[in-house]
Every structure is written in structure tokens, then in C-alpha cells.
CSV table of C-alpha atoms in Angstrom, one decimal:
chain,number,residue,atom,x,y,z
A,749,MET,CA,-79.0,-16.6,-15.2
A,750,GLU,CA,-77.0,-13.3,-15.2
A,751,LEU,CA,-79.3,-11.4,-17.6
A,752,PRO,CA,-81.7,-9.1,-15.8
A,753,LEU,CA,-85.4,-10.0,-15.9
A,754,GLN,CA,-88.1,-8.0,-17.7
A,755,GLU,CA,-90.8,-6.4,-15.6
A,756,TYR,CA,-93.4,-9.0,-16.5
A,757,GLU,CA,-91.0,-11.8,-15.6
A,758,ILE,CA,-90.5,-10.3,-12.2
A,759,GLU,CA,-94.2,-10.0,-11.7
A,760,ASN,CA,-94.7,-13.7,-12.6
A,761,LEU,CA,-91.8,-14.6,-10.2
A,762,LEU,CA,-93.4,-12.7,-7.4
A,763,LEU,CA,-96.8,-14.4,-8.0
A,764,TRP,CA,-95.0,-17.8,-7.8
A,765,LEU,CA,-93.2,-16.9,-4.6
A,766,ASP,CA,-96.5,-15.7,-3.0
A,767,LYS,CA,-97.8,-19.3,-3.2
A,768,ILE,CA,-94.9,-20.5,-1.1
A,769,PRO,CA,-95.0,-20.2,2.7
A,770,LEU,CA,-91.8,-18.6,4.0
A,771,SER,CA,-90.6,-17.9,7.5
A,772,ARG,CA,-90.2,-14.2,6.8
A,773,PRO,CA,-92.4,-11.8,4.9
A,774,LYS,CA,-91.0,-10.6,1.6
A,775,ARG,CA,-90.3,-6.9,1.7
A,776,ASN,CA,-87.3,-6.6,-0.5
A,777,LEU,CA,-86.1,-9.6,-2.5
A,778,ARG,CA,-82.5,-8.7,-2.7
A,779,ARG,CA,-82.2,-8.3,1.1
A,780,ASP,CA,-84.7,-11.0,2.1
A,781,PHE,CA,-82.8,-13.7,0.1
A,782,SER,CA,-79.3,-12.4,0.7
A,783,ASP,CA,-78.5,-14.9,3.5
A,784,GLY,CA,-79.8,-17.9,1.5
A,785,VAL,CA,-82.3,-19.1,4.1
A,786,LEU,CA,-85.4,-18.2,2.2
A,787,MET,CA,-83.8,-19.8,-0.9
A,788,ALA,CA,-83.5,-23.0,1.1
A,789,GLU,CA,-87.1,-22.7,2.3
A,790,VAL,CA,-88.3,-22.4,-1.3
A,791,VAL,CA,-86.5,-25.7,-2.3
A,792,LYS,CA,-87.7,-27.4,0.9
A,793,HIS,CA,-91.3,-26.5,0.1
A,794,PHE,CA,-91.2,-28.6,-3.0
A,795,PHE,CA,-88.6,-31.2,-1.9
A,796,PRO,CA,-88.6,-31.5,1.9
A,797,LYS,CA,-85.8,-34.2,1.9
A,798,TYR,CA,-83.4,-32.1,-0.1
A,799,VAL,CA,-82.8,-29.4,2.6
A,800,GLU,CA,-81.9,-29.4,6.3
A,801,LEU,CA,-82.6,-25.9,7.5
A,802,ASN,CA,-80.9,-26.5,10.8
A,803,SER,CA,-77.6,-26.7,9.0
A,804,LEU,CA,-77.9,-23.1,7.9
A,805,VAL,CA,-77.0,-19.9,9.8
A,806,VAL,CA,-80.4,-18.3,10.2
A,807,SER,CA,-80.7,-14.5,9.9
A,808,SER,CA,-76.9,-14.0,9.5
A,809,ASN,CA,-75.9,-10.4,9.0
A,810,SER,CA,-72.2,-11.2,8.3
A,811,LYS,CA,-71.0,-11.7,4.8
A,812,ALA,CA,-69.1,-14.8,5.8
A,813,GLY,CA,-72.3,-16.3,7.3
A,814,LYS,CA,-74.3,-15.5,4.3
A,815,MET,CA,-71.7,-16.9,1.9
A,816,GLY,CA,-71.4,-20.0,4.0
A,817,ASN,CA,-75.1,-20.7,3.6
A,818,TRP,CA,-75.0,-20.2,-0.2
A,819,ASN,CA,-71.9,-22.4,-0.5
A,820,LEU,CA,-73.7,-25.1,1.4
A,821,LEU,CA,-76.7,-24.9,-0.9
A,822,ASN,CA,-74.4,-25.0,-3.9
A,823,ARG,CA,-72.6,-28.1,-2.6
A,824,LYS,CA,-75.5,-30.2,-1.1
A,825,VAL,CA,-78.8,-28.9,-2.4
A,826,PHE,CA,-78.7,-27.3,-5.8
A,827,PRO,CA,-76.9,-30.2,-7.6
A,828,LYS,CA,-80.0,-32.3,-6.9
A,829,LEU,CA,-81.8,-29.9,-9.2
A,830,ASP,CA,-79.0,-29.7,-11.8
A,831,PHE,CA,-78.6,-26.1,-10.6
A,832,HIS,CA,-75.5,-24.1,-9.6
A,833,VAL,CA,-75.0,-20.4,-8.7
A,834,PRO,CA,-71.6,-19.0,-9.9
A,835,GLU,CA,-69.3,-17.5,-7.3
A,836,GLY,CA,-69.4,-14.1,-8.8
A,837,MET,CA,-73.2,-14.1,-8.7
A,838,LEU,CA,-73.1,-15.3,-5.1
A,839,SER,CA,-71.0,-12.3,-4.1
A,840,ARG,CA,-73.5,-9.9,-5.6
A,841,ILE,CA,-76.4,-11.7,-3.9
A,842,VAL,CA,-74.7,-11.6,-0.5
A,843,LEU,CA,-74.1,-7.9,-0.9
A,844,SER,CA,-77.8,-7.4,-1.8
A,845,SER,CA,-76.8,-5.9,-5.2
A,846,PRO,CA,-79.8,-4.8,-7.3
A,847,GLY,CA,-81.0,-7.2,-9.9
A,848,ALA,CA,-78.8,-10.1,-8.7
A,849,ILE,CA,-81.3,-12.4,-7.0
A,850,GLU,CA,-84.2,-12.2,-9.4
A,851,PRO,CA,-82.5,-14.1,-12.3
A,852,VAL,CA,-81.3,-16.8,-9.9
A,853,LEU,CA,-84.7,-17.2,-8.4
A,854,ASN,CA,-86.3,-17.4,-11.8
A,855,THR,CA,-83.8,-20.1,-12.9
A,856,LEU,CA,-84.4,-22.0,-9.7
A,857,ARG,CA,-88.2,-22.0,-10.5
A,858,GLU,CA,-87.5,-23.4,-13.9
A,859,LYS,CA,-85.3,-26.2,-12.4
A,860,ILE,CA,-88.0,-27.0,-9.8
A,861,GLU,CA,-90.8,-27.2,-12.4
A,862,LYS,CA,-88.7,-29.5,-14.6
A,863,LYS,CA,-87.8,-31.7,-11.7
A,864,LEU,CA,-91.4,-32.0,-10.6
A,865,ALA,CA,-92.4,-32.9,-14.2
A,866,ASP,CA,-89.7,-35.6,-14.4
A,867,ILE,CA,-90.8,-37.1,-11.1
A,868,GLU,CA,-94.4,-37.2,-12.1
A,869,SER,CA,-93.5,-38.8,-15.5
A,870,LYS,CA,-91.5,-41.5,-13.8
A,871,LYS,CA,-94.3,-42.1,-11.2
A,872,LEU,CA,-96.8,-42.6,-14.0
A,873,SER,CA,-94.5,-45.0,-15.8
A,874,LEU,CA,-94.1,-47.1,-12.7
A,875,GLU,CA,-97.9,-47.1,-12.2
A,876,VAL,CA,-98.4,-48.5,-15.7
A,877,LEU,CA,-95.8,-51.2,-15.1
A,878,ASP,CA,-97.2,-52.2,-11.7
A,879,THR,CA,-100.8,-52.3,-13.0
A,880,ARG,CA,-99.9,-54.8,-15.7
A,881,ASN,CA,-99.1,-57.5,-13.1
A,882,LEU,CA,-101.6,-56.4,-10.4
A,883,GLU,CA,-104.8,-58.2,-9.5
A,884,LEU,CA,-107.2,-55.4,-8.8
A,885,THR,CA,-110.3,-55.5,-6.6
A,886,HIS,CA,-113.4,-53.5,-7.4
A,887,GLU,CA,-112.4,-50.9,-4.8
A,888,ASP,CA,-108.9,-50.6,-6.3
A,889,ILE,CA,-110.4,-50.1,-9.7
A,890,HIS,CA,-112.8,-47.4,-8.5
A,891,LEU,CA,-110.0,-45.5,-6.7
A,892,ALA,CA,-107.7,-45.7,-9.7
A,893,GLU,CA,-110.4,-44.4,-12.0
A,894,THR,CA,-111.1,-41.5,-9.6
A,895,ARG,CA,-107.4,-40.6,-9.5
A,896,ILE,CA,-107.0,-40.9,-13.3
A,897,LEU,CA,-110.0,-38.6,-14.0
A,898,ALA,CA,-108.7,-36.0,-11.5
A,899,GLN,CA,-105.2,-36.1,-13.1
A,900,LEU,CA,-106.7,-35.7,-16.5
A,901,ALA,CA,-108.8,-32.7,-15.4
A,902,GLN,CA,-105.7,-31.1,-13.8
A,903,MET,CA,-103.7,-31.6,-17.0
A,904,LYS,CA,-106.4,-29.9,-19.0
A,905,VAL,CA,-106.2,-26.9,-16.6
A,906,ASP,CA,-102.4,-26.9,-16.9
A,907,GLU,CA,-102.6,-26.8,-20.7
A,908,GLU,CA,-105.1,-24.0,-20.6
A,909,ASN,CA,-102.8,-22.0,-18.2
A,910,ILE,CA,-99.9,-22.6,-20.6
A,911,GLN,CA,-101.9,-21.3,-23.5
A,912,ARG,CA,-103.1,-18.3,-21.5
A,913,THR,CA,-99.5,-17.4,-20.5
A,914,LEU,CA,-98.4,-17.7,-24.2
A,915,ASN,CA,-101.2,-15.4,-25.2
A,916,GLN,CA,-100.2,-12.9,-22.5
A,917,ASP,CA,-96.6,-13.0,-23.7
A,918,LEU,CA,-97.8,-12.2,-27.2
A,919,VAL,CA,-99.7,-9.2,-25.9
A,920,VAL,CA,-96.7,-8.0,-24.0
A,921,GLU,CA,-94.6,-8.3,-27.1
A,922,SER,CA,-97.0,-6.2,-29.1
A,923,CYS,CA,-97.1,-3.6,-26.4
A,924,TYR,CA,-93.4,-3.6,-25.8
A,925,LYS,CA,-92.1,-0.7,-27.7
A,926,VAL,CA,-88.3,-0.3,-27.6
A,927,LYS,CA,-86.0,1.7,-29.8
A,928,ASP,CA,-82.8,-0.2,-29.0
A,929,PRO,CA,-82.6,-3.2,-31.4
A,930,MET,CA,-80.3,-5.1,-29.0
A,931,ILE,CA,-82.9,-4.9,-26.2
A,932,LEU,CA,-85.7,-6.0,-28.6
A,933,ARG,CA,-83.6,-8.9,-29.9
A,934,GLN,CA,-82.9,-10.1,-26.4
A,935,PHE,CA,-86.6,-9.8,-25.5
A,936,LEU,CA,-87.5,-11.9,-28.6
A,937,LEU,CA,-84.9,-14.5,-27.8
A,938,GLU,CA,-86.3,-14.8,-24.2
A,939,LYS,CA,-89.8,-15.1,-25.6
A,940,ASP,CA,-88.8,-17.8,-28.0
A,941,GLN,CA,-87.1,-19.7,-25.2
A,942,THR,CA,-90.3,-19.4,-23.0
A,943,ILE,CA,-92.4,-20.8,-25.9
A,944,LEU,CA,-89.9,-23.7,-26.3
A,945,ASN,CA,-90.1,-24.4,-22.5
A,946,PHE,CA,-93.9,-24.4,-22.6
A,947,GLN,CA,-93.9,-26.7,-25.7
A,948,GLU,CA,-91.7,-29.1,-23.8
A,949,ILE,CA,-94.2,-29.0,-20.9
A,950,VAL,CA,-97.1,-29.7,-23.2
A,951,LYS,CA,-95.2,-32.7,-24.7
A,952,ILE,CA,-94.7,-34.1,-21.1
A,953,LEU,CA,-98.4,-33.6,-20.4
A,954,GLN,CA,-99.4,-35.3,-23.6
A,955,THR,CA,-97.2,-38.3,-22.6
A,956,LYS,CA,-98.9,-38.4,-19.2
A,957,VAL,CA,-102.3,-38.4,-20.9
A,958,GLU,CA,-101.2,-41.4,-23.1
A,959,LYS,CA,-100.0,-43.3,-20.1
A,960,LEU,CA,-103.2,-42.5,-18.1
A,961,GLU,CA,-105.3,-43.7,-21.1
A,962,ARG,CA,-103.4,-47.0,-21.0
A,963,LEU,CA,-104.2,-47.3,-17.3
A,964,VAL,CA,-107.9,-46.8,-18.2
A,965,GLN,CA,-107.7,-49.5,-20.9
A,966,LEU,CA,-106.1,-51.9,-18.3
A,967,LYS,CA,-108.8,-51.0,-15.9
A,968,ASP,CA,-111.5,-51.7,-18.5
A,969,LYS,CA,-109.9,-55.0,-19.4
A,970,ARG,CA,-109.8,-56.0,-15.7
A,971,ILE,CA,-113.5,-55.2,-15.3
A,972,GLU,CA,-114.3,-57.3,-18.4
A,973,GLU,CA,-112.4,-60.2,-16.9
A,974,LEU,CA,-114.2,-59.9,-13.5
A,975,THR,CA,-117.6,-59.7,-15.3
A,976,ARG,CA,-116.9,-62.9,-17.3
A,977,LYS,CA,-116.0,-64.6,-14.0
A,978,VAL,CA,-119.2,-63.5,-12.4
A,979,HIS,CA,-121.3,-64.7,-15.4
A,980,PHE,CA,-119.4,-68.0,-15.4
A,981,PHE,CA,-120.2,-68.7,-11.7
A,982,MET,CA,-123.8,-67.5,-12.0
A,983,SER,CA,-124.4,-69.9,-14.9
A,984,LYS,CA,-123.4,-72.9,-12.8
């Protein structure tokens, strides 16, 4: 979390933040996020129940007020994401030190994406279990099929985006000319970690596909049962 981000990582981070509605326009990250309010808004955008914005000191210009907001987030909000900002890093963020907030924001993004993936995976698992013991109507079957097809289509888009990002990273690596071997080694380590993270996401997506396919099979089985019943009553 304390390592500075590469330029392309900062660009990706800014693109991610642009998709999140915030109460204040982003002009300078290190100043905009120094009081912790926008940090809380980012979490609230994805997990509304995790954050109570009225418990924060809004637009605080004092160091004590800013530190109070960050300490509150560290105690009550970040643990829900398995996330914590060290005290030394908090002091740098509160003072708007250059390069302090970007790594923290980037780590938060990773934690949020992992949490969302975990929630979706658990939700799909529960759907499979519930469907096994559920008597479905024709309308239920149609709605489930529509939702499943939409989710499968989204997963295909997600996998394509992951592959596109990996390809971009390879291009960046080939164009990234550095003379310092320590900087190059650090860059390669970060790239390898990014690839591992994406591979883990792909595994999660594949698991989702398998579960959704099981839902489709259950839906088809239910249709067969209903069809047999219809034929049985018609033959009487």
C-alpha cells in the first residue's frame, strides 16, 4: 500500500473514480481525499449500509477533524472490507503529502472488487440451493432464464475486459524502458501480481458460469416435468 503507483496505474484509478458520483469534483486527489469524506462516499457507493456519512466531519480543515474521520473509517468501515490504513500513512494523507492517497485508493478498489465478487458468488450459491426445492411457475422460469442469460453475457464482457487489460499491461511493459534494475524488478513484480489477481477473478467467473449452467439444467428439468404433466392431463 505504501509503494507509489506507476503512471498507468494512476490513470486506471482515475478512470475508476470517474464512474463514482461524489459530492465534490475531483481537482487534486491528495487534497480532495485528505479529510476522508470522499473516501467514505466511495465505499458508500458500493456498500450503502457500511457507511453513515452524517457521522463524519464534512469539509474539515483542521488536522484533528480530518484524522478523526479517518480513524472512524479505520474502526467502523474498513474492517468490513478487510482493509486498514496504517497510522503513519494516515498522517501523510491528512497533510496532503504527494503520493500518499493514490496507493490507499488503489488498495481500496481491490478490496471493493474482491468483496463484490465474494457477495455475487455467495448469492449464486444460494440461488442454486433455493432452486432445488422450489416449485417454479412458467413465469418464474422465464424470468430466471432471462436473468441467467444476462449474467452470462456480462461475464463474457468481463472476461474480455480482463484480457484486454492484460494485453495493455504487456504493451506497457514492452514500452517501459528503465535503466534502474530495482525499478524494473518492482514493475515486473507488480505486473505479475496484477496477472494473478485477474486470474483469480477469471476463476470466480468460471465458477459462476458453472453454477448458472446448473440453474439452466434445473430449469430445463422443471419444464420437462411440467410438459409431462400437461401431456398426462390431455391424454385423459
